[in-house]
């Protein structure tokens, strides 16, 4: 089948073990910020990607594709109610879940700086130019682990779709970069396996936006692989975590 051939070509000898490790749900850590609040379960690799943004209290932050909200929780816990967080997602259904998560898993004082919006992420670069200190773009992607575990999605998977997604990711990243203040940081992330949706998207934006440079992410999770611009956490080497790719880009002052 196309999916298996495509990734076998990419990963070579590593593919059989990686494939095995991708089956099933993966492992999650509990986020609970106070007694009486709902816990939220999130892959440690996702926590790592959100922390890579380096948010500190007082930052103005955009989480451009935020639903269902795991990474928004991590960002809010770093802001501690100081600064602002715009948690945006285009999908109305997923936004309802995002709102529920924010209301039920965060203390009131941390929630008060969060605004939930439903814009197309592509528009931020135009309408919110140079407005944010930090932007997280956790982009819509192939979601290969999910695809592998869903016969219906596996059936419709195609290499063309990977290509189409990478074009969309490039446009969203351009918008994220344009919404950054000079000196600001963007973290680009996906849960995709293919370099076409990961390093290749970053390589293109570095060409298109000369004010941006990439910064190596330090203090990796055990088993994470370094790539040309970022980090790829894959479950075969990383105790079931991932897949998560993330890269950090900084805009010159
Ligand atoms: C990988 S998920 C985000 C997961 C989320 N960051 C978390 O930690 O829970 C990608 C999200 O992007 C949203 N999305 C897709 N295209 C978008 C667009 N053009 N603008 C804004 N959101 C978009 C989808 O609705 C989806 O919720």
Coordinates of C-alpha atoms and ligand atoms in Angstrom, one line a residue:
X1 CA 0.0 0.0 0.0
X2 CA 1.2 3.5 -0.9
X3 CA 1.5 4.7 2.8
X4 CA 3.9 1.9 3.7
X5 CA 6.0 2.1 0.6
X6 CA 6.4 5.8 1.0
X7 CA 7.7 5.7 4.5
X8 CA 9.7 2.6 4.0
X9 CA 11.6 4.5 1.3
X10 CA 12.1 7.4 3.7
X11 CA 13.2 5.5 6.8
X12 CA 14.9 2.4 5.2
X13 CA 16.0 -0.1 7.8
X14 CA 14.5 1.9 10.6
X15 CA 10.9 1.5 9.2
X16 CA 9.9 -1.9 10.6
X17 CA 10.6 -0.9 14.2
X18 CA 9.2 2.6 13.7
X19 CA 6.0 1.2 12.2
X20 CA 5.6 -1.2 15.2
X21 CA 6.1 1.7 17.6
X22 CA 3.5 3.8 15.8
X23 CA 0.7 1.3 16.4
X24 CA -1.6 2.1 19.3
X25 CA -2.2 5.3 21.2
X26 CA 1.3 6.3 22.5
X27 CA 2.0 7.6 26.0
X28 CA 0.8 10.7 27.7
X29 CA 1.6 12.6 30.8
X30 CA -0.9 14.2 33.1
X31 CA -1.2 18.0 33.2
X32 CA -3.0 19.1 36.3
X33 CA -2.5 22.7 37.5
X34 CA -4.5 22.7 40.7
X35 CA -6.7 20.5 42.9
X36 CA -10.2 20.3 41.6
X37 CA -9.3 21.2 38.0
X38 CA -9.7 18.6 35.2
X39 CA -6.5 16.8 34.3
X40 CA -5.4 16.9 30.6
X41 CA -3.3 14.1 29.1
X42 CA -0.7 15.1 26.6
X43 CA 2.3 13.4 25.0
X44 CA 5.5 14.6 26.6
X45 CA 6.9 15.3 23.1
X46 CA 4.0 17.8 22.7
X47 CA 4.9 19.4 26.1
X48 CA 8.5 19.7 24.9
X49 CA 7.5 21.4 21.6
X50 CA 5.3 24.0 23.5
X51 CA 8.1 24.7 26.0
X52 CA 10.6 25.2 23.1
X53 CA 8.9 28.5 22.5
X54 CA 10.5 29.8 25.6
X55 CA 7.5 31.7 26.9
X56 CA 8.0 33.9 29.9
X57 CA 5.4 35.9 32.0
X58 CA 4.5 39.2 30.2
X59 CA 4.9 37.8 26.6
X60 CA 2.2 38.4 24.0
X61 CA 1.7 34.9 22.5
X62 CA -0.3 33.6 19.6
X63 CA -1.1 29.8 19.4
X64 CA -2.2 29.9 15.8
X65 CA -3.7 26.4 15.5
X66 CA -4.6 25.7 19.1
X67 CA -7.5 23.1 19.4
X68 CA -8.0 20.9 21.2
X69 CA -5.7 22.9 23.5
X70 CA -2.9 20.8 25.0
X71 CA -0.1 23.2 24.0
X72 CA -2.2 26.2 25.0
X73 CA -2.3 24.8 28.5
X74 CA 1.5 24.5 28.6
X75 CA 1.8 28.1 27.3
X76 CA -0.7 29.5 29.8
X77 CA 1.2 27.7 32.7
X78 CA 4.3 29.6 31.6
X79 CA 2.6 33.0 31.3
X80 CA 1.1 32.6 34.8
X81 CA -1.6 35.2 34.1
X82 CA 0.9 37.9 32.9
X83 CA 0.9 39.0 29.2
X84 CA -1.6 37.7 26.7
X85 CA -2.4 34.5 24.8
X86 CA -4.5 34.4 21.7
X87 CA -5.6 30.7 21.2
X88 CA -6.9 30.5 17.7
X89 CA -8.4 27.7 15.7
X90 CA -10.4 27.8 12.5
X91 CA -12.6 24.8 13.2
X92 CA -15.8 25.7 15.2
X93 CA -16.2 22.1 16.6
X94 CA -12.6 21.9 17.7
X95 CA -12.8 25.4 19.2
X96 CA -15.7 24.3 21.5
X97 CA -13.3 21.6 22.8
X98 CA -10.6 24.2 23.2
X99 CA -12.9 26.5 25.2
X100 CA -13.9 23.5 27.4
X101 CA -10.3 22.6 28.1
X102 CA -9.3 26.2 29.0
X103 CA -12.3 26.6 31.3
X104 CA -11.9 23.3 33.1
X105 CA -8.1 22.8 33.3
X106 CA -6.7 26.2 34.1
X107 CA -7.0 28.3 37.2
X108 CA -9.0 31.5 36.8
X109 CA -6.1 33.9 37.1
X110 CA -4.2 32.1 34.2
X111 CA -7.4 31.9 32.1
X112 CA -8.0 35.7 32.3
X113 CA -5.3 36.5 29.8
X114 CA -6.5 34.1 27.1
X115 CA -8.6 35.1 24.2
X116 CA -10.1 32.3 22.0
X117 CA -10.6 33.2 18.3
X118 CA -11.6 31.4 15.1
X119 CA -9.6 33.1 12.3
X120 CA -7.9 31.5 9.4
X121 CA -4.3 31.4 10.5
X122 CA -3.2 32.6 7.0
X123 CA -4.6 36.1 7.8
X124 CA -2.5 36.9 10.9
X125 CA 0.5 38.0 8.9
X126 CA -1.6 40.6 7.2
X127 CA -4.0 41.8 10.0
X128 CA -1.7 41.3 13.0
X129 CA 1.7 42.2 11.5
X130 CA 4.5 42.3 14.1
X131 CA 2.1 42.0 17.1
X132 CA 3.4 39.0 19.0
X133 CA 6.6 38.2 21.0
X134 CA 6.1 34.4 20.5
X135 CA 4.0 32.4 18.0
X136 CA 3.4 28.7 18.1
X137 CA 2.4 27.1 14.8
X138 CA 1.3 23.6 15.5
X139 CA 0.3 23.0 11.9
X140 CA -2.4 20.8 10.4
X141 CA -0.4 17.8 9.1
X142 CA -0.6 14.2 7.8
X143 CA -1.0 13.0 11.4
X144 CA 0.6 9.7 10.4
X145 CA 0.1 7.9 13.7
X146 CA -3.6 8.6 13.6
X147 CA -3.7 7.6 9.9
X148 CA -2.0 4.3 10.6
X149 CA -4.5 3.5 13.3
X150 CA -7.6 4.4 11.2
X151 CA -8.4 2.1 8.2
X152 CA -10.6 4.9 6.7
X153 CA -7.8 7.5 6.8
X154 CA -5.3 4.9 5.6
X155 CA -7.5 4.3 2.6
X156 CA -7.4 7.9 1.5
X157 CA -3.8 8.7 2.3
X158 CA -1.7 9.8 -0.6
X159 CA 1.7 11.3 -1.3
X160 CA -0.1 14.1 -3.1
X161 CA -1.8 15.0 0.2
X162 CA 1.6 15.2 1.9
X163 CA 2.7 17.7 -0.8
X164 CA -0.6 19.7 -0.5
X165 CA -0.2 19.9 3.2
X166 CA 3.4 21.1 3.0
X167 CA 2.2 24.0 0.7
X168 CA -0.5 24.9 3.3
X169 CA 2.1 24.7 6.1
X170 CA 4.4 27.0 4.3
X171 CA 1.7 29.6 3.9
X172 CA 0.8 29.3 7.6
X173 CA 4.4 29.6 8.6
X174 CA 4.9 32.8 6.5
X175 CA 1.8 34.3 8.2
X176 CA 3.2 33.3 11.7
X177 CA 6.6 34.9 10.9
X178 CA 4.9 38.1 9.6
X179 CA 2.9 38.3 12.8
X180 CA 6.1 38.3 14.9
X181 CA 7.6 41.4 16.4
X182 CA 11.3 42.0 15.6
X183 CA 13.3 39.9 18.0
X184 CA 10.4 37.4 18.4
X185 CA 10.4 33.7 18.2
X186 CA 8.2 31.2 16.4
X187 CA 8.1 27.4 16.9
X188 CA 6.9 25.4 14.0
X189 CA 5.7 21.9 14.8
X190 CA 3.9 19.0 13.3
X191 CA 3.2 15.4 14.2
X192 CA 4.2 14.3 10.6
X193 CA 6.8 11.8 9.7
X194 CA 7.8 13.2 6.3
X195 CA 10.7 15.8 6.0
X196 CA 8.5 17.4 3.3
X197 CA 6.2 18.6 6.1
X198 CA 9.0 19.4 8.5
X199 CA 12.5 20.6 7.6
X200 CA 11.6 21.3 4.0
X201 CA 8.9 23.8 5.2
X202 CA 11.5 25.5 7.4
X203 CA 14.1 25.6 4.6
X204 CA 11.7 27.4 2.3
X205 CA 10.7 30.0 4.9
X206 CA 14.4 30.8 5.6
X207 CA 14.8 31.5 1.9
X208 CA 11.7 33.6 1.7
X209 CA 12.1 35.6 4.8
X210 CA 15.8 36.7 5.2
X211 CA 15.1 38.3 8.6
X212 CA 14.6 34.8 10.1
X213 CA 17.3 32.5 11.4
X214 CA 16.9 29.1 13.0
X215 CA 18.1 28.4 16.5
X216 CA 19.0 24.9 17.6
X217 CA 16.6 23.6 20.3
X218 CA 18.7 22.6 23.4
X219 CA 18.1 20.0 26.1
X220 CA 16.5 17.3 24.0
X221 CA 14.2 14.5 25.3
X222 CA 16.0 11.2 25.5
X223 CA 16.1 9.5 22.1
X224 CA 15.1 12.6 20.1
X225 CA 16.8 13.0 16.7
X226 CA 18.3 16.2 15.5
X227 CA 17.4 17.3 12.0
X228 CA 18.9 20.0 9.9
X229 CA 16.8 22.7 11.5
X230 CA 15.0 21.1 14.5
X231 CA 14.2 18.0 16.4
X232 CA 12.2 14.9 15.5
X233 CA 10.9 12.8 18.4
X234 CA 9.9 9.4 17.1
X235 CA 8.4 6.6 19.2
X236 CA 10.8 3.8 18.3
X237 CA 13.8 5.7 19.9
X238 CA 11.8 7.8 22.4
X239 CA 9.9 5.4 24.6
X240 CA 6.7 5.7 22.6
X241 CA 6.6 9.5 22.5
X242 CA 5.8 11.4 19.3
X243 CA 5.9 11.7 16.4
X244 CA 6.6 15.3 17.0
X245 CA 8.8 17.6 14.9
X246 CA 9.6 21.1 16.0
X247 CA 12.0 23.9 14.9
X248 CA 12.6 27.3 16.4
X249 CA 13.0 30.4 14.3
X250 CA 14.0 33.9 15.6
X251 CA 13.4 37.2 13.8
X252 CA 16.2 39.7 13.8
X253 CA 15.7 42.9 15.8
Ligands
LIG1 C1 -2.3 19.7 15.0 S1 -3.8 20.4 15.4 C2 -3.4 21.5 16.7 C3 -3.3 20.8 18.1 C4 -3.1 21.8 19.2 N1 -2.0 22.7 19.0 C5 -3.0 21.1 20.6 O1 -1.9 21.1 21.1 O2 -4.0 20.6 21.0 C6 -4.0 21.5 14.1 C7 -5.2 22.4 14.2 O3 -5.2 23.4 13.1 C8 -6.5 23.8 12.8 N2 -6.4 24.5 11.5 C9 -6.2 23.9 10.3 N3 -6.1 24.9 9.4 C10 -6.2 26.1 10.0 C11 -6.1 27.4 9.6 N4 -5.9 27.7 8.3 N5 -6.2 28.4 10.5 C12 -6.4 28.1 11.8 N6 -6.5 26.8 12.3 C13 -6.3 25.8 11.4 C14 -7.3 22.5 12.9 O4 -8.6 22.8 13.1 C15 -6.6 21.8 14.0 O5 -7.3 22.0 15.2

